[in-house]
mmCIF file of C-alpha atoms in Angstrom:
data_model
loop_
_atom_site.group_PDB
_atom_site.id
_atom_site.type_symbol
_atom_site.label_atom_id
_atom_site.label_comp_id
_atom_site.label_asym_id
_atom_site.label_seq_id
_atom_site.Cartn_x
_atom_site.Cartn_y
_atom_site.Cartn_z
ATOM 1 C CA MET A 41 69.574 118.284 117.056
ATOM 2 C CA HIS A 42 70.657 114.960 115.468
ATOM 3 C CA SER A 43 68.106 113.095 117.596
ATOM 4 C CA ALA A 44 68.099 110.148 115.156
ATOM 5 C CA LEU A 45 71.891 109.827 115.321
ATOM 6 C CA ARG A 46 71.980 109.964 119.116
ATOM 7 C CA ARG A 47 70.074 106.665 119.294
ATOM 8 C CA LEU A 48 72.167 104.975 116.601
ATOM 9 C CA ASP A 49 75.554 103.287 116.771
ATOM 10 C CA LEU A 50 77.163 104.580 113.558
ATOM 11 C CA ASN A 51 79.181 101.363 113.236
ATOM 12 C CA LEU A 52 75.888 99.648 112.401
ATOM 13 C CA LEU A 53 75.742 101.637 109.176
ATOM 14 C CA LEU A 54 78.955 99.918 108.036
ATOM 15 C CA ALA A 55 77.211 96.578 108.500
ATOM 16 C CA PHE A 56 74.133 97.804 106.629
ATOM 17 C CA ASP A 57 76.202 99.132 103.718
ATOM 18 C CA ALA A 58 78.251 95.926 103.386
ATOM 19 C CA VAL A 59 75.192 93.613 103.468
ATOM 20 C CA TYR A 60 73.377 95.841 100.961
ATOM 21 C CA ARG A 61 76.271 95.754 98.489
ATOM 22 C CA HIS A 62 77.089 92.059 98.823
ATOM 23 C CA GLN A 63 73.537 90.826 99.447
ATOM 24 C CA SER A 64 75.233 88.336 101.743
ATOM 25 C CA VAL A 65 75.924 88.245 105.482
ATOM 26 C CA THR A 66 78.934 85.978 104.923
ATOM 27 C CA LEU A 67 80.610 88.209 102.328
ATOM 28 C CA ALA A 68 79.821 91.337 104.330
ATOM 29 C CA ALA A 69 81.330 89.782 107.470
ATOM 30 C CA ASP A 70 84.491 88.887 105.535
ATOM 31 C CA GLU A 71 84.848 92.477 104.285
ATOM 32 C CA LEU A 72 84.411 93.872 107.781
ATOM 33 C CA ALA A 73 86.682 91.251 109.374
ATOM 34 C CA MET A 74 84.005 90.101 111.809
ATOM 35 C CA SER A 75 82.131 86.837 112.420
ATOM 36 C CA THR A 76 78.788 86.162 110.751
ATOM 37 C CA SER A 77 77.140 85.917 114.166
ATOM 38 C CA ALA A 78 78.488 89.356 115.144
ATOM 39 C CA LEU A 79 77.235 90.810 111.872
ATOM 40 C CA SER A 80 73.820 89.168 112.343
ATOM 41 C CA HIS A 81 73.689 90.676 115.839
ATOM 42 C CA ALA A 82 74.515 94.095 114.400
ATOM 43 C CA LEU A 83 71.675 93.779 111.862
ATOM 44 C CA THR A 84 69.270 92.820 114.655
ATOM 45 C CA ARG A 85 70.216 95.962 116.594
ATOM 46 C CA LEU A 86 69.837 98.137 113.495
ATOM 47 C CA ARG A 87 66.428 96.621 112.667
ATOM 48 C CA SER A 88 65.273 97.383 116.191
ATOM 49 C CA THR A 89 66.596 100.957 116.093
ATOM 50 C CA LEU A 90 65.076 101.741 112.686
ATOM 51 C CA ASN A 91 61.908 99.671 113.229
ATOM 52 C CA ASP A 92 62.243 97.976 109.838
ATOM 53 C CA PRO A 93 63.312 94.446 108.763
ATOM 54 C CA LEU A 94 65.788 95.988 106.250
ATOM 55 C CA PHE A 95 66.667 92.603 104.627
ATOM 56 C CA PHE A 96 64.809 89.401 103.768
ATOM 57 C CA ARG A 97 66.532 86.120 103.048
ATOM 58 C CA GLU A 98 65.747 84.782 99.567
ATOM 59 C CA GLY A 99 67.731 81.618 98.906
ATOM 60 C CA ASN A 100 71.381 82.498 99.477
ATOM 61 C CA GLN A 101 70.844 86.223 99.115
ATOM 62 C CA MET A 102 69.683 89.016 101.355
ATOM 63 C CA ARG A 103 67.070 91.144 99.581
ATOM 64 C CA ALA A 104 66.622 94.737 100.699
ATOM 65 C CA SER A 105 63.332 96.107 101.952
ATOM 66 C CA LEU A 106 61.809 99.221 100.406
ATOM 67 C CA TYR A 107 63.142 101.329 103.290
ATOM 68 C CA ALA A 108 66.622 99.789 102.949
ATOM 69 C CA ASN A 109 66.655 100.694 99.256
ATOM 70 C CA GLN A 110 65.795 104.280 100.195
ATOM 71 C CA LEU A 111 68.563 104.384 102.801
ATOM 72 C CA ALA A 112 71.302 102.711 100.750
ATOM 73 C CA GLU A 113 72.504 105.644 98.648
ATOM 74 C CA PRO A 114 72.573 108.342 101.375
ATOM 75 C CA VAL A 115 74.228 105.912 103.811
ATOM 76 C CA ALA A 116 76.899 104.941 101.264
ATOM 77 C CA GLU A 117 77.590 108.590 100.395
ATOM 78 C CA SER A 118 77.749 109.616 104.046
ATOM 79 C CA LEU A 119 80.210 106.825 104.822
ATOM 80 C CA ARG A 120 82.332 107.792 101.818
ATOM 81 C CA LEU A 121 82.492 111.424 102.935
ATOM 82 C CA LEU A 122 83.274 110.509 106.540
ATOM 83 C CA ASN A 123 86.006 108.116 105.439
ATOM 84 C CA PHE A 124 87.533 110.754 103.149
ATOM 85 C CA HIS A 125 87.568 113.511 105.759
ATOM 86 C CA LEU A 126 88.701 111.286 108.632
ATOM 87 C CA MET A 127 91.610 109.713 106.755
ATOM 88 C CA PRO A 128 95.025 110.750 108.140
ATOM 89 C CA LYS A 129 96.415 113.582 106.030
ATOM 90 C CA PRO A 130 99.393 112.552 103.906
ATOM 91 C CA ASP A 131 102.763 114.090 104.678
ATOM 92 C CA PHE A 132 103.333 117.338 102.798
ATOM 93 C CA ASN A 133 105.732 116.845 99.891
ATOM 94 C CA PRO A 134 106.606 120.127 98.132
ATOM 95 C CA LEU A 135 107.913 118.319 95.044
ATOM 96 C CA THR A 136 104.537 116.699 94.334
ATOM 97 C CA SER A 137 102.078 119.042 96.065
ATOM 98 C CA ASP A 138 99.660 121.214 94.096
ATOM 99 C CA VAL A 139 98.497 123.174 97.155
ATOM 100 C CA CYS A 140 97.275 126.720 96.490
ATOM 101 C CA PHE A 141 98.195 129.356 99.084
ATOM 102 C CA LYS A 142 95.950 132.406 99.397
ATOM 103 C CA VAL A 143 98.074 135.323 100.544
ATOM 104 C CA ALA A 144 97.203 138.944 101.381
ATOM 105 C CA ILE A 145 99.997 141.234 100.171
ATOM 106 C CA THR A 146 101.078 144.821 99.690
ATOM 107 C CA ASP A 147 102.946 146.199 96.670
ATOM 108 C CA TYR A 148 106.174 145.893 98.645
ATOM 109 C CA THR A 149 105.791 142.172 99.342
ATOM 110 C CA ALA A 150 104.605 141.485 95.794
ATOM 111 C CA PHE A 151 107.413 143.482 94.179
ATOM 112 C CA CYS A 152 110.278 142.622 96.513
ATOM 113 C CA VAL A 153 109.442 139.116 97.732
ATOM 114 C CA PHE A 154 107.604 137.178 95.063
ATOM 115 C CA PRO A 155 110.235 137.377 92.291
ATOM 116 C CA GLU A 156 112.731 135.672 94.618
ATOM 117 C CA LEU A 157 110.116 133.321 96.041
ATOM 118 C CA MET A 158 108.818 132.079 92.683
ATOM 119 C CA ALA A 159 112.372 131.581 91.371
ATOM 120 C CA GLU A 160 113.110 129.445 94.431
ATOM 121 C CA LEU A 161 109.909 127.413 94.205
ATOM 122 C CA GLN A 162 110.306 126.553 90.522
ATOM 123 C CA LYS A 163 113.046 124.186 91.667
ATOM 124 C CA ARG A 164 111.682 123.052 95.005
ATOM 125 C CA ALA A 165 107.903 123.006 94.533
ATOM 126 C CA PRO A 166 106.933 123.268 90.850
ATOM 127 C CA GLY A 167 103.261 122.426 91.446
ATOM 128 C CA VAL A 168 102.605 124.857 94.299
ATOM 129 C CA LYS A 169 100.318 127.781 93.367
ATOM 130 C CA PHE A 170 99.487 131.184 94.851
ATOM 131 C CA GLU A 171 96.487 133.486 94.810
ATOM 132 C CA LEU A 172 97.586 136.986 95.829
ATOM 133 C CA LEU A 173 95.082 139.475 97.224
ATOM 134 C CA TYR A 174 95.314 143.131 98.220
ATOM 135 C CA SER A 175 93.615 143.469 101.574
ATOM 136 C CA PRO A 176 93.744 146.011 104.460
ATOM 137 C CA GLN A 177 95.461 144.536 107.489
ATOM 138 C CA MET A 178 92.450 144.167 109.792
ATOM 139 C CA LEU A 179 90.338 142.722 106.978
ATOM 140 C CA ALA A 180 93.177 140.289 106.239
ATOM 141 C CA ILE A 181 93.292 139.278 109.922
ATOM 142 C CA ASN A 182 89.548 138.585 109.853
ATOM 143 C CA GLU A 183 89.981 136.551 106.664
ATOM 144 C CA LEU A 184 92.730 134.531 108.368
ATOM 145 C CA LEU A 185 90.448 133.866 111.337
ATOM 146 C CA ALA A 186 87.688 132.696 108.982
ATOM 147 C CA GLY A 187 90.075 130.380 107.129
ATOM 148 C CA HIS A 188 89.761 132.287 103.821
ATOM 149 C CA LEU A 189 93.461 133.182 103.767
ATOM 150 C CA ASP A 190 96.619 131.215 104.540
ATOM 151 C CA PHE A 191 98.936 134.177 105.147
ATOM 152 C CA ALA A 192 99.016 137.937 105.285
ATOM 153 C CA LEU A 193 102.364 139.556 104.501
ATOM 154 C CA GLY A 194 102.290 143.140 105.669
ATOM 155 C CA PHE A 195 103.926 145.874 107.639
ATOM 156 C CA SER A 196 103.339 146.015 111.354
ATOM 157 C CA GLU A 197 101.532 148.936 112.914
ATOM 158 C CA PRO A 198 102.329 150.629 116.258
ATOM 159 C CA ASP A 199 100.410 149.149 119.183
ATOM 160 C CA GLU A 200 98.645 146.631 116.956
ATOM 161 C CA ASN A 201 96.304 144.307 118.849
ATOM 162 C CA ILE A 202 96.140 140.923 117.129
ATOM 163 C CA HIS A 203 93.724 138.093 117.973
ATOM 164 C CA ASP A 204 95.216 135.267 120.082
ATOM 165 C CA GLU A 205 94.681 132.742 117.274
ATOM 166 C CA ILE A 206 96.805 134.793 114.858
ATOM 167 C CA GLN A 207 100.543 134.199 114.825
ATOM 168 C CA ALA A 208 102.617 137.256 113.885
ATOM 169 C CA ILE A 209 106.228 136.414 113.023
ATOM 170 C CA ASP A 210 108.839 139.163 112.647
ATOM 171 C CA TRP A 211 110.172 138.680 109.141
ATOM 172 C CA LEU A 212 111.735 141.553 107.190
ATOM 173 C CA GLU A 213 113.255 144.806 108.327
ATOM 174 C CA ASP A 214 114.334 147.504 105.919
ATOM 175 C CA GLN A 215 115.505 151.107 106.111
ATOM 176 C CA TYR A 216 113.549 153.992 104.625
ATOM 177 C CA VAL A 217 115.203 156.070 101.901
ATOM 178 C CA ALA A 218 114.002 158.804 99.562
ATOM 179 C CA ILE A 219 114.124 158.746 95.773
ATOM 180 C CA ARG A 220 114.121 161.693 93.388
ATOM 181 C CA ARG A 221 115.105 162.150 89.774
ATOM 182 C CA LYS A 222 118.779 162.065 88.934
ATOM 183 C CA GLU A 223 119.201 165.818 88.442
ATOM 184 C CA PHE A 224 119.222 166.128 92.242
ATOM 185 C CA ALA A 225 122.496 165.247 93.982
ATOM 186 C CA THR A 226 121.790 165.869 97.669
ATOM 187 C CA LEU A 227 119.019 165.588 100.227
ATOM 188 C CA THR A 228 119.116 167.642 103.405
ATOM 189 C CA THR A 229 116.347 167.967 105.963
ATOM 190 C CA GLU A 230 115.581 171.431 104.592
ATOM 191 C CA GLU A 231 115.361 170.088 101.037
ATOM 192 C CA TYR A 232 113.185 167.209 102.190
ATOM 193 C CA LEU A 233 110.714 169.519 103.907
ATOM 194 C CA LYS A 234 110.611 171.986 101.001
ATOM 195 C CA ALA A 235 109.991 169.256 98.433
ATOM 196 C CA HIS A 236 106.587 168.081 97.289
ATOM 197 C CA HIS A 237 105.976 164.406 98.002
ATOM 198 C CA VAL A 238 104.341 161.318 96.589
ATOM 199 C CA VAL A 239 102.964 159.226 99.461
ATOM 200 C CA VAL A 240 101.950 155.593 99.088
ATOM 201 C CA THR A 241 99.018 154.540 101.286
ATOM 202 C CA PRO A 242 98.313 150.893 100.346
ATOM 203 C CA TRP A 243 95.305 150.716 102.651
ATOM 204 C CA ASN A 244 94.134 154.309 102.059
ATOM 205 C CA GLU A 245 95.544 155.478 105.390
ATOM 206 C CA ALA A 246 95.003 159.135 106.256
ATOM 207 C CA ARG A 247 98.736 159.563 106.900
ATOM 208 C CA GLY A 248 101.893 157.547 106.397
ATOM 209 C CA VAL A 249 104.560 156.388 108.871
ATOM 210 C CA ILE A 250 106.839 159.254 107.839
ATOM 211 C CA ASP A 251 104.187 161.846 108.649
ATOM 212 C CA PHE A 252 103.783 160.456 112.161
ATOM 213 C CA GLN A 253 107.543 160.616 112.695
ATOM 214 C CA LEU A 254 107.796 164.169 111.370
ATOM 215 C CA GLU A 255 104.937 165.231 113.619
ATOM 216 C CA LYS A 256 106.858 163.927 116.653
ATOM 217 C CA MET A 257 109.716 166.179 115.570
ATOM 218 C CA GLY A 258 107.411 169.183 115.113
ATOM 219 C CA LEU A 259 107.890 169.053 111.332
ATOM 220 C CA HIS A 260 105.600 168.739 108.334
ATOM 221 C CA ARG A 261 106.012 167.773 104.681
ATOM 222 C CA HIS A 262 104.012 168.813 101.608
ATOM 223 C CA VAL A 263 102.051 165.919 100.119
ATOM 224 C CA THR A 264 101.121 166.547 96.501
ATOM 225 C CA LEU A 265 100.017 163.065 95.500
ATOM 226 C CA LYS A 266 98.658 160.115 97.471
ATOM 227 C CA THR A 267 98.354 156.763 95.745
ATOM 228 C CA PRO A 268 97.626 153.188 96.897
ATOM 229 C CA SER A 269 100.202 151.794 94.469
ATOM 230 C CA MET A 270 103.936 151.841 95.036
ATOM 231 C CA LEU A 271 104.564 150.609 91.495
ATOM 232 C CA SER A 272 103.474 153.711 89.588
ATOM 233 C CA ALA A 273 104.950 156.303 91.959
ATOM 234 C CA PRO A 274 108.665 156.017 90.960
ATOM 235 C CA PHE A 275 107.780 156.651 87.320
ATOM 236 C CA ILE A 276 105.980 159.827 88.412
ATOM 237 C CA VAL A 277 109.018 160.854 90.471
ATOM 238 C CA ALA A 278 111.354 160.269 87.512
ATOM 239 C CA GLN A 279 109.459 162.816 85.420
ATOM 240 C CA SER A 280 108.860 165.469 88.062
ATOM 241 C CA ASP A 281 110.438 167.286 91.002
ATOM 242 C CA LEU A 282 108.431 165.143 93.424
ATOM 243 C CA LEU A 283 110.119 163.080 96.121
ATOM 244 C CA MET A 284 109.068 159.679 97.416
ATOM 245 C CA THR A 285 110.026 157.843 100.630
ATOM 246 C CA LEU A 286 110.034 154.040 100.568
ATOM 247 C CA PRO A 287 111.990 151.013 101.871
ATOM 248 C CA ARG A 288 115.540 150.733 100.502
ATOM 249 C CA PHE A 289 115.157 147.279 98.952
ATOM 250 C CA ALA A 290 112.298 148.488 96.738
ATOM 251 C CA ALA A 291 114.097 151.752 96.004
ATOM 252 C CA GLU A 292 117.187 149.923 94.733
ATOM 253 C CA LYS A 293 115.025 147.904 92.340
ATOM 254 C CA PHE A 294 113.407 151.097 91.042
ATOM 255 C CA CYS A 295 116.787 152.792 90.599
ATOM 256 C CA ARG A 296 117.629 150.096 88.062
ATOM 257 C CA LEU A 297 114.367 150.633 86.186
ATOM 258 C CA VAL A 298 113.842 154.412 86.085
ATOM 259 C CA ASP A 299 116.015 157.544 86.234
ATOM 260 C CA VAL A 300 115.969 158.109 89.976
ATOM 261 C CA ASN A 301 118.570 158.085 92.740
ATOM 262 C CA ALA A 302 118.121 156.929 96.336
ATOM 263 C CA PHE A 303 119.191 159.062 99.309
ATOM 264 C CA PRO A 304 119.402 158.224 103.011
ATOM 265 C CA LEU A 305 116.811 160.117 105.008
ATOM 266 C CA PRO A 306 118.405 163.139 106.726
ATOM 267 C CA PHE A 307 116.479 162.457 109.948
ATOM 268 C CA TYR A 308 115.673 159.411 112.055
ATOM 269 C CA VAL A 309 112.778 157.128 111.077
ATOM 270 C CA PRO A 310 112.203 153.654 112.583
ATOM 271 C CA ASN A 311 112.880 150.793 110.206
ATOM 272 C CA TYR A 312 110.149 149.448 107.960
ATOM 273 C CA GLN A 313 109.058 146.104 109.425
ATOM 274 C CA VAL A 314 107.097 143.327 107.748
ATOM 275 C CA LYS A 315 105.478 140.389 109.521
ATOM 276 C CA ILE A 316 104.097 137.044 108.430
ATOM 277 C CA TYR A 317 100.569 136.686 109.824
ATOM 278 C CA SER A 318 98.963 133.221 109.884
ATOM 279 C CA HIS A 319 96.357 131.228 111.792
ATOM 280 C CA ARG A 320 97.880 129.146 114.587
ATOM 281 C CA PHE A 321 95.520 126.239 113.876
ATOM 282 C CA SER A 322 95.451 126.233 110.086
ATOM 283 C CA GLY A 323 94.210 123.109 108.341
ATOM 284 C CA LYS A 324 97.307 123.319 106.117
ATOM 285 C CA SER A 325 99.702 123.327 109.060
ATOM 286 C CA ALA A 326 102.460 121.234 107.453
ATOM 287 C CA ALA A 327 102.326 123.141 104.160
ATOM 288 C CA ASN A 328 102.141 126.492 105.959
ATOM 289 C CA GLN A 329 105.120 125.690 108.163
ATOM 290 C CA TRP A 330 107.092 124.702 105.077
ATOM 291 C CA LEU A 331 106.250 127.968 103.288
ATOM 292 C CA GLN A 332 107.148 130.028 106.358
ATOM 293 C CA THR A 333 110.560 128.330 106.392
ATOM 294 C CA ILE A 334 111.056 129.131 102.702
ATOM 295 C CA LEU A 335 110.013 132.769 103.177
ATOM 296 C CA ARG A 336 112.352 133.263 106.095
ATOM 297 C CA GLY A 337 115.217 131.719 104.153
ATOM 298 C CA LEU A 338 114.963 134.027 101.133
ATOM 299 C CA SER A 339 117.774 136.451 100.419
ATOM 300 C CA LEU A 340 115.886 139.597 101.371
ATOM 301 C CA PRO A 341 116.752 142.841 103.191
ATOM 302 C CA SER A 342 117.907 143.056 106.760
ATOM 303 C CA PRO A 343 118.711 146.063 108.977
ATOM 304 C CA GLY A 344 121.729 147.933 107.709
ATOM 305 C CA HIS A 345 121.313 146.522 104.176
#
């Protein structure tokens, strides 16, 4: 593979390109900051490697051979691309950047995080853009590994096994509560278990976190409706006797939008935890580090909120 390149000093292509454009060894040497004798020596080496005279002297000008004319455009384009991709990356400046972050989300992170995030960035990074995608966690991890995503914002799973190249940062922690329409004033364990439930499964899980916890306690709830969307469920709850369990921060937002009340769960459930997943060796490292700092500085829920 690349057998032609292995026998070629790529610096010689800079000499070829300069002589071709200027049609002069002297002008080409000036551009490359080298002596005319050094440039002439470079041309001699390139002629020998390519087995072609490349240039003929005609008066004060260097005229290209047929082969040199064929090489000129692909050589110039290759040098341009190499120069572009090898240039040191400029420092990330959020005020002037137009970077687009691709982020895998759930309803919770879209509904509870992005209003605050976008309000903050309007002042600090007006040109920064986002493309939000719904993606199951393991698919999102694979997309991060392939470089198709910058972040995945999602809840952690018990005993999750994440690839070494993926960084998982503990980010948000929220308590679970239950919501039901305002006609109900209490919520006991007995009432919770007798109720019919709406369960949100953003990644079409067979069972939710609450079901696993109830099973550990030897209990069971009645699931009437499963939906992948958290956003429609509270409106269903507000017009029915159904009950829904969700993180408190989202519940408080819904309580201001629809006729529901939030109740502490009458039994123990571990806190809802959200992590920031990213690739440790992302090509946008400076921009990604900046966004992680912004995300972690938002005024969002914490344990005991």
